[in-house]
Short mmCIF file of C-alpha atoms in Angstrom, two decimals:
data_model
loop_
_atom_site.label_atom_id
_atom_site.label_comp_id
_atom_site.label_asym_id
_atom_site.label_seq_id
_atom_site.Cartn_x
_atom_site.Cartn_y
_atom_site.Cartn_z
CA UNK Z 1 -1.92 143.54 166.86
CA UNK Z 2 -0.75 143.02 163.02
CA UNK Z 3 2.16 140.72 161.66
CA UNK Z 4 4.88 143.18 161.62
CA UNK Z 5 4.24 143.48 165.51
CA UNK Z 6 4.36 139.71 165.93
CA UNK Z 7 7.31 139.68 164.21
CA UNK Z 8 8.95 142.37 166.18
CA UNK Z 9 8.52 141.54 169.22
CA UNK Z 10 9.41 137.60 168.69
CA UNK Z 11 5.44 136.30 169.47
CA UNK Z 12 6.05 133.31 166.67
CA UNK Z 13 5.98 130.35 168.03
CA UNK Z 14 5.57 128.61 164.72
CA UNK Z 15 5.30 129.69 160.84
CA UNK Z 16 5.01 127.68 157.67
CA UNK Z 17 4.51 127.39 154.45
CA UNK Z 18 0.58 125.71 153.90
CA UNK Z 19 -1.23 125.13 150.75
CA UNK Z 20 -0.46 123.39 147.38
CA UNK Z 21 3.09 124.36 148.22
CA UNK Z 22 3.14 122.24 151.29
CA UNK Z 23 0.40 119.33 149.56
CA UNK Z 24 3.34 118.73 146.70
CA UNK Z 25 0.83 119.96 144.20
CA UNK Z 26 1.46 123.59 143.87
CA UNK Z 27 1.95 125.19 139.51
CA UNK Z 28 3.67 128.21 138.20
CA UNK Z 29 0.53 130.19 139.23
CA UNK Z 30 0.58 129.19 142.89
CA UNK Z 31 0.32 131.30 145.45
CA UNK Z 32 2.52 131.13 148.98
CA UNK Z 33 0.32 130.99 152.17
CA UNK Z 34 1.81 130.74 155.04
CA UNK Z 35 -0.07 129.56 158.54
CA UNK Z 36 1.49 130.33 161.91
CA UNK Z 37 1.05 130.26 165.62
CA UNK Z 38 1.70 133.55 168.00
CA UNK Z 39 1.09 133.76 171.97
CA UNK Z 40 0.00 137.10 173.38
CA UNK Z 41 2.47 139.08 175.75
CA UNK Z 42 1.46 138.47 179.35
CA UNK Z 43 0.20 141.78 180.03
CA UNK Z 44 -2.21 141.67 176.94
CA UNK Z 45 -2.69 137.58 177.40
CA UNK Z 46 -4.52 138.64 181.09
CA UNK Z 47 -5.86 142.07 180.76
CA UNK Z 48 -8.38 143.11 177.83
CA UNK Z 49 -7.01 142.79 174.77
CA UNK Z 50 -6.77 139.24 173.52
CA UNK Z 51 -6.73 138.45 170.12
CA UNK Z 52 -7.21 134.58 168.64
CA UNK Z 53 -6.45 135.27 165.34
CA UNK Z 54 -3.95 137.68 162.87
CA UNK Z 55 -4.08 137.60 159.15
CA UNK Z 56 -3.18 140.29 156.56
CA UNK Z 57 -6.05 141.43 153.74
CA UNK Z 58 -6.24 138.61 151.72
CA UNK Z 59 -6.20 136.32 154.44
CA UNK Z 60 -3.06 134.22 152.71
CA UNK Z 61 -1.06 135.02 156.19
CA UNK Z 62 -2.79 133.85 158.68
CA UNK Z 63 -1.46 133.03 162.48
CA UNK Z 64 -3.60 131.42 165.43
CA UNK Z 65 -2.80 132.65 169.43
CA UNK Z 66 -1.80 129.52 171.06
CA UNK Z 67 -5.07 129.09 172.98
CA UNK Z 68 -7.03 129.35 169.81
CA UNK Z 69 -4.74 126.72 167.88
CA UNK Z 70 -4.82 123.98 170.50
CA UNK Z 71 -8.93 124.82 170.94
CA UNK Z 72 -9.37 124.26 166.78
CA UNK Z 73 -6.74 121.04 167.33
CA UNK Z 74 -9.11 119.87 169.92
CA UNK Z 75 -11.95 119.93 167.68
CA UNK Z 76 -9.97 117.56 165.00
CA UNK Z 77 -10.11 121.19 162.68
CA UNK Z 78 -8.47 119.94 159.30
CA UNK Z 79 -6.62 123.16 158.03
CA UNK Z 80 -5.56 122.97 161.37
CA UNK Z 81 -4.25 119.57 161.99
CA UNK Z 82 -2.41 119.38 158.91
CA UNK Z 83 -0.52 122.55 160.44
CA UNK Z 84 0.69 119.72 162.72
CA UNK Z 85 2.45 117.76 159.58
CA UNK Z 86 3.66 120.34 158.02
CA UNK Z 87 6.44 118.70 155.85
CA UNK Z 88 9.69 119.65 157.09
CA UNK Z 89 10.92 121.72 154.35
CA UNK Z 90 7.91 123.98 154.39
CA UNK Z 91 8.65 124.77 158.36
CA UNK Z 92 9.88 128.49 158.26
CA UNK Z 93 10.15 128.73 162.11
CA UNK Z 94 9.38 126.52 164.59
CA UNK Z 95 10.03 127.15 168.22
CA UNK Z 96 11.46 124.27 170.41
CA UNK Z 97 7.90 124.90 172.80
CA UNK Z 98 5.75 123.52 169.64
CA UNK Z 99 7.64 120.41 170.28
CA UNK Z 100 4.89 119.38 173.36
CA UNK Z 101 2.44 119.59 170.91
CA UNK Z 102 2.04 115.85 169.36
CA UNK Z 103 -0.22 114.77 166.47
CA UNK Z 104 -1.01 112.09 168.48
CA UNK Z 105 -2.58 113.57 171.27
CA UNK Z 106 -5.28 115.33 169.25
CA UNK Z 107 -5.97 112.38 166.41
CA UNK Z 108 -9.74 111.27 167.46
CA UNK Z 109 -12.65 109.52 165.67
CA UNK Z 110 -13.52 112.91 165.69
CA UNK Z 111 -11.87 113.46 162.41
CA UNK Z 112 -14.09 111.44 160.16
CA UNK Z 113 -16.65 114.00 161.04
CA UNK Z 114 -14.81 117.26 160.63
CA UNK Z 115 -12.84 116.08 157.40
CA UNK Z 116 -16.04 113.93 155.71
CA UNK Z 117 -18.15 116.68 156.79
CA UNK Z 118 -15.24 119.63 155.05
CA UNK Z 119 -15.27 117.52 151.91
CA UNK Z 120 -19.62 117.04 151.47
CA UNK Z 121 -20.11 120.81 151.92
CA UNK Z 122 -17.42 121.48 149.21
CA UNK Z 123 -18.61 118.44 146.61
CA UNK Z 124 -22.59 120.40 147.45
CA UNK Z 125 -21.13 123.81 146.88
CA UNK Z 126 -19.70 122.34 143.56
CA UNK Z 127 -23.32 121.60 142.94
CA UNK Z 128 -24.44 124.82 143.15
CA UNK Z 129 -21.35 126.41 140.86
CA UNK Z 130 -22.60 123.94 138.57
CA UNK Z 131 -26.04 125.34 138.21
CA UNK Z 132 -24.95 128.40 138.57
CA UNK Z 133 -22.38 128.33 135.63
CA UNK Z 134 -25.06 126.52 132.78
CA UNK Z 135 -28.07 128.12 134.55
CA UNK Z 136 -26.96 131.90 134.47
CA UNK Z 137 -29.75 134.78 135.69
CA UNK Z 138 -29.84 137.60 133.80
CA UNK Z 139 -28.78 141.22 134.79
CA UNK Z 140 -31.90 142.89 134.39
CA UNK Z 141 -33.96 142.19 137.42
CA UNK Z 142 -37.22 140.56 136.62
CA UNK Z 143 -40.01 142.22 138.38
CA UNK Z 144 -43.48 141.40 140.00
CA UNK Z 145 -45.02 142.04 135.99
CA UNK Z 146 -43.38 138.99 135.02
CA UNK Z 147 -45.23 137.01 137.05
CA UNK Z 148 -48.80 137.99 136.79
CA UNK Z 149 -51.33 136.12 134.89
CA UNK Z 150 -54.44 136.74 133.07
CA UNK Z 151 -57.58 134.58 133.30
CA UNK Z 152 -59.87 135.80 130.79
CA UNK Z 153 -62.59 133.22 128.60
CA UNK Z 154 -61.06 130.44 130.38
CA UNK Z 155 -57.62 130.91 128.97
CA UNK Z 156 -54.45 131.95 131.17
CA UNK Z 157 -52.46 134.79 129.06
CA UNK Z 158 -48.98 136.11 130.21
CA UNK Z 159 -49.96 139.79 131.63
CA UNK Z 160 -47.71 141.32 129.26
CA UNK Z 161 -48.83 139.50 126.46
CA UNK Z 162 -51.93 140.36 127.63
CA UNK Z 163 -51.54 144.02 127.60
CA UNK Z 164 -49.57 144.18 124.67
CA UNK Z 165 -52.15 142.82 122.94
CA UNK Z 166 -55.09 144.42 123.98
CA UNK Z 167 -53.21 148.23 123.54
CA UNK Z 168 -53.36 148.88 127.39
CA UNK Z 169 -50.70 149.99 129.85
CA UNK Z 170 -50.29 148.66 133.58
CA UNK Z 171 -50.50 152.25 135.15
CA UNK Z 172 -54.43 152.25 134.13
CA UNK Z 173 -55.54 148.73 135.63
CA UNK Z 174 -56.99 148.64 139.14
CA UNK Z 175 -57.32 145.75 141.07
CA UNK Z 176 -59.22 144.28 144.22
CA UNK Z 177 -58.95 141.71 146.28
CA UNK Z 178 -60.90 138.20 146.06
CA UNK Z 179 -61.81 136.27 149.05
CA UNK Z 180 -60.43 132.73 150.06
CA UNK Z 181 -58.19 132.98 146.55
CA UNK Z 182 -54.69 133.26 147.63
CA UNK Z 183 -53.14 136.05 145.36
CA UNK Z 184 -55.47 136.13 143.08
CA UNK Z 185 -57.58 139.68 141.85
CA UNK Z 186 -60.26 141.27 139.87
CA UNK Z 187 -58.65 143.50 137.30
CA UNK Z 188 -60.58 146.25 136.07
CA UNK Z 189 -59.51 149.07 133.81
CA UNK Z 190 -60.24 152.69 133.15
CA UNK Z 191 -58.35 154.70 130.48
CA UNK Z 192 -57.97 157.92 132.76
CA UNK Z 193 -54.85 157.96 134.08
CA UNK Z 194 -55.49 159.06 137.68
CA UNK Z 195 -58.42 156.39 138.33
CA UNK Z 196 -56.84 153.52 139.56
CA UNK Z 197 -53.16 152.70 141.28
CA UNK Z 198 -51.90 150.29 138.44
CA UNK Z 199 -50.75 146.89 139.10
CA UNK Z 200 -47.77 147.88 140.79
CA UNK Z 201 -46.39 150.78 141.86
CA UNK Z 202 -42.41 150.70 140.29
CA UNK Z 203 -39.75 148.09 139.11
CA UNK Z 204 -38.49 147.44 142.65
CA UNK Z 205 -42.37 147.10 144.31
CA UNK Z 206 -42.64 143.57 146.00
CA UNK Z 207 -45.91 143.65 145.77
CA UNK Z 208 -49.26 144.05 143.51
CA UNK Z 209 -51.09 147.60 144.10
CA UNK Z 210 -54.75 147.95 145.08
CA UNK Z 211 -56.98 150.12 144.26
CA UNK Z 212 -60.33 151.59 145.19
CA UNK Z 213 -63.07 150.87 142.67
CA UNK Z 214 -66.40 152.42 142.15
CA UNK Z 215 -69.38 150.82 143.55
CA UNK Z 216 -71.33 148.74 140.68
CA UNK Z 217 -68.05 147.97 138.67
CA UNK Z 218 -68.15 144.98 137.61
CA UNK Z 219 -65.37 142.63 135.71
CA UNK Z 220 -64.78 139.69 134.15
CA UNK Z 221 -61.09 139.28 133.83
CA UNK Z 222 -58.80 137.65 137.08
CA UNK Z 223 -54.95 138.70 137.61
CA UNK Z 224 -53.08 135.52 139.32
CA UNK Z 225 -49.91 136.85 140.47
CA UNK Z 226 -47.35 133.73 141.20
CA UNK Z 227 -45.65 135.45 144.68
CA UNK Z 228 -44.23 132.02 145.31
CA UNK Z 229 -42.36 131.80 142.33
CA UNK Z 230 -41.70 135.72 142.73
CA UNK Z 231 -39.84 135.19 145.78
CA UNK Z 232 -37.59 131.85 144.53
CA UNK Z 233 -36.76 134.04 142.11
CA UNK Z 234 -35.63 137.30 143.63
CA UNK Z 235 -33.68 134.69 146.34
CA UNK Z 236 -31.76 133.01 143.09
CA UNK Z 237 -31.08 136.42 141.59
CA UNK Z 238 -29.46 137.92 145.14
CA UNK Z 239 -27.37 134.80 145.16
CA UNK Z 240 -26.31 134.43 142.00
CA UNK Z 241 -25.08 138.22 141.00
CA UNK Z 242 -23.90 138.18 145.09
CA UNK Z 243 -21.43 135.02 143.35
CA UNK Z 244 -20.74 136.86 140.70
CA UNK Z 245 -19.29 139.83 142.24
CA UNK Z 246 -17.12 137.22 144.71
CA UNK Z 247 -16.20 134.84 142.47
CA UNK Z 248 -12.46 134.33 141.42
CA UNK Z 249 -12.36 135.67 137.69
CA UNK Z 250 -9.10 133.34 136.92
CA UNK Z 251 -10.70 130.02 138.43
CA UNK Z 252 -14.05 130.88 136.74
CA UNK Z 253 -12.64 131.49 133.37
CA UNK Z 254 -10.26 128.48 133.86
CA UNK Z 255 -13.60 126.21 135.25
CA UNK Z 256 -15.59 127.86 131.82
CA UNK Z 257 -12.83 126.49 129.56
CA UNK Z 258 -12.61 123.06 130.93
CA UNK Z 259 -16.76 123.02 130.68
CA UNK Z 260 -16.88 120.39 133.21
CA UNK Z 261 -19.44 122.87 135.36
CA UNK Z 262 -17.60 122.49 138.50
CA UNK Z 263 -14.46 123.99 140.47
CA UNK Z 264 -11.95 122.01 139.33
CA UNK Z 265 -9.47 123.23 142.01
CA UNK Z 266 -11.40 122.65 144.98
CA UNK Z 267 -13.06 119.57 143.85
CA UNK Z 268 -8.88 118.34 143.63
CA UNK Z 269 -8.59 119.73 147.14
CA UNK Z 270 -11.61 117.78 148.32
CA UNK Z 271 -10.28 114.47 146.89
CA UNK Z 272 -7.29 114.98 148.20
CA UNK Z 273 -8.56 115.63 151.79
CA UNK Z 274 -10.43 112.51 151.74
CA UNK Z 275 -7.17 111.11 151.14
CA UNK Z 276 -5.48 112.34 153.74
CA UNK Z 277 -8.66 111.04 156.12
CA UNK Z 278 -8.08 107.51 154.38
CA UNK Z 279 -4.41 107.14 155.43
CA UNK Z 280 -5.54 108.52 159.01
CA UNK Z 281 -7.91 106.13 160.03
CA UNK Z 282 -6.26 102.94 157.22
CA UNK Z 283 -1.97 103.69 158.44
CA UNK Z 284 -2.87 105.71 161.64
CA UNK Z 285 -0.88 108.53 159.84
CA UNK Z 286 -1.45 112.35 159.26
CA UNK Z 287 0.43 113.06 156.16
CA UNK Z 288 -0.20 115.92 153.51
CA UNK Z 289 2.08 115.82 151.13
CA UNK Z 290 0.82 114.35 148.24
CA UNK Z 291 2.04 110.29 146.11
CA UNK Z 292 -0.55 111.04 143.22
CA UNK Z 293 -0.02 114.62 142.23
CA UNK Z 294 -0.54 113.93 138.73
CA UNK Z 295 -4.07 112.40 139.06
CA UNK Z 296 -5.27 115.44 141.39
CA UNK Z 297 -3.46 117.97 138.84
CA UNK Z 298 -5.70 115.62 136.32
CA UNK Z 299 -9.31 116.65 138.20
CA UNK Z 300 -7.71 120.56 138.74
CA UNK Z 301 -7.23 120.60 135.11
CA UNK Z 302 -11.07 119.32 134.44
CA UNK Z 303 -9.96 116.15 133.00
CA UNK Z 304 -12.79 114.26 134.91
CA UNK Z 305 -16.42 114.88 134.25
CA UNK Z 306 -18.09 116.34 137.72
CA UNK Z 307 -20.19 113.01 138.12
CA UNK Z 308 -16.82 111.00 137.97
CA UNK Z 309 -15.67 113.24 140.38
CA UNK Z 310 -18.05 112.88 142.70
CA UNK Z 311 -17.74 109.20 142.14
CA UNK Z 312 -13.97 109.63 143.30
CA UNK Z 313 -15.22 110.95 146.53
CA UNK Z 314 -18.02 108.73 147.67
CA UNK Z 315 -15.89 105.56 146.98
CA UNK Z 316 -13.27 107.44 149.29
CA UNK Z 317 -15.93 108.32 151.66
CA UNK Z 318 -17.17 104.42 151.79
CA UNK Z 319 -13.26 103.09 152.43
CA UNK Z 320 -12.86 105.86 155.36
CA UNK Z 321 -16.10 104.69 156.89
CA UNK Z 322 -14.52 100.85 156.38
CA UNK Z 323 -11.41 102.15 157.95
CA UNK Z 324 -13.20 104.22 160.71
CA UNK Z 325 -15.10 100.99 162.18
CA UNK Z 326 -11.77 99.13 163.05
CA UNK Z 327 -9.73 102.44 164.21
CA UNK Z 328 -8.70 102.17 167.78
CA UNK Z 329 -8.28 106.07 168.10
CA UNK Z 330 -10.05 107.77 171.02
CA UNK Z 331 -13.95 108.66 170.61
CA UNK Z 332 -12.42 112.38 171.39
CA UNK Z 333 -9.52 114.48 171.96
CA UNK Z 334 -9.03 114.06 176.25
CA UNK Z 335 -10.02 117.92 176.65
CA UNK Z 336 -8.35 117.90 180.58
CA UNK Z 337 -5.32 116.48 179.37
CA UNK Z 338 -5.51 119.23 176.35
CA UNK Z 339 -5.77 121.97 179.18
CA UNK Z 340 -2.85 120.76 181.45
CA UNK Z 341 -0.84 121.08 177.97
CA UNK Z 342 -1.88 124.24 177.32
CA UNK Z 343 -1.45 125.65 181.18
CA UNK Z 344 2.01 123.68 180.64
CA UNK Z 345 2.92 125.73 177.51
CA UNK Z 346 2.06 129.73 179.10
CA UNK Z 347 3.92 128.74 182.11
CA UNK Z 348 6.91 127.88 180.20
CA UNK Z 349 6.21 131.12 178.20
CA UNK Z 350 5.63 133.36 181.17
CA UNK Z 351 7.89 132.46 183.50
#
């Protein structure tokens, strides 16, 4: 099933224009995504190949089956609610069926959950760009070396430093294991090359290298090798270069220039979701388009420092929960009434 077929074969049932374009707050640079709803043919709908979900490669297009739609409006979705207000001028199709499907029968308590919860994970994955952009981790992968220590006269030396110091090369130390001392060896050295195992075996070992020593060896020098802080490491450096070969290069370089160490864009799109939450549960009302686009153009454009941002949100967050003790709305979405609608809509489209 792609779009073209949809298209072809008159499966729309609804298609419009979503995004900044739709939220009132869309620049030069904007880009047009479109959200839709399709319903299967009836032959596909009850036989085997059912499909919730159509989008093209960059996932800008995207349309919902019917039965998937009215599932995510039953769980108060946000992207998927505002769908539902669509302002009128962004409609590029809408099918008189879609008409049975009121705002008003989905609006729940529910939504102070799914849109709060939408806007936390966003202002905590801000939190972690931030870090990420003043904190970055170098290319060159750190290995377990870098975090082995040397205990020798009572004084902890850095094992390269160590090394370096003393003339010697890794590949010619042996080490064994002590007892009831987590990670921590006797090092012994021997200036044949084929004696002992090293301290590790390559850059990409995990893991210190033992090796069988002589009987009567003796030494007096310990190797402490931090796995702990081996492991954060190796988890930050997957993550962060994992970011960096994901990450938008246009909305990093714009974030870099503003300096503000946050996404500037979706930090706007968090406010103005919270927004949208306030007027729900304060006017009863699901609207999306926008009455303050300058002040969220003002956070996009990093005129706000990321703790007055953050600011913004939790005094938005406090007013919804104000607003959210005095709503009358249902606890939930009435999930049998849901499915009559639903069985109500593919008769009408089957028969």
């Amino acid at each position: 099933m792609t779009i073209d077929v949809l298209k072809k074969n008159n499966l729309i049932l609804f298609e419009g224009i979503s995004g900044s374009k739709a939220y009132g707050l869309s620049t030069e640079k904007s880009d047009t995504d479109i959200r839709g709803v399709f319903y299967m043919p009836k032959s596909d709908f009850y036989g085997l190949n059912y499909i919730p979900q159509v989008s093209n490669e960059t996932n800008d297009i995207v349309y919902y089956e019917l039965g998937r739609f009215i599932e995510l409006l039953s769980k108060n979705n946000p992207n998927i609610l505002e769908m539902l207000a669509t302002p009128e001028h962004c409609i590029l199709h809408k099918s008189d069926l879609m008409n049975d499907i009121k705002v008003s029968d989905f609006l729940s308590l529910l939504t102070k959950d799914t849109f709060v919860g939408y806007a936390l994970s966003q202002v905590k994955k801000a939190k972690g760009l931030n870090k990420k952009m003043f904190h970055p981790i170098d290319k060159e992968r750190k290995s377990v070396l870098d975090f082995c220590y040397v205990v020798e006269n009572g004084k902890t030396i850095e094992l390269h430093a160590w090394l370096t110091a003393n003339k010697l090369n890794q590949e010619n130390c042996g080490l064994s294991k002590l007892n009831h001392l987590k990670d921590t060896y006797n090092l012994f050295y021997d200036f044949k090359d084929d004696l002992y195992n090293g301290i590790c075996s390559g850059e990409n070992s995990n893991e210190v290298t033992l090796s069988s020593i002589p009987k009567n060896t003796t030494s007096s020098i310990l190797l402490y090798f931090n796995k702990d802080a081996y492991s954060t490491y190796c988890k930050k450096y997957s993550e962060y270069w994992e970011w960096v070969s994901k990450r938008n290069i246009d909305r990093f370089q714009s974030n870099k220039m503003h300096g503000k160490g946050y996404d500037a864009k979706n930090m706007m799109h968090t406010i103005r979701l919270l927004q949208v939450a306030l007027k729900i549960f304060k006017e009863g009302k699901l609207l999306i388009e926008v009455e303050n686009r300058d002040e969220l153009l003002e956070i996009k454009s990093g005129k706000y420092s990321y703790e007055e941002v953050v600011k913004m949100a939790d005094d938005l967050i406090v007013d919804i929960e104000h607003y959210y003790e005095k709503s009358t709305f249902m606890t939930a979405p009435d999930l049998n009434k849901i499915e009559n609608l639903l069985v109500k809509l593919r008769l009408k489209l089957y028969n």
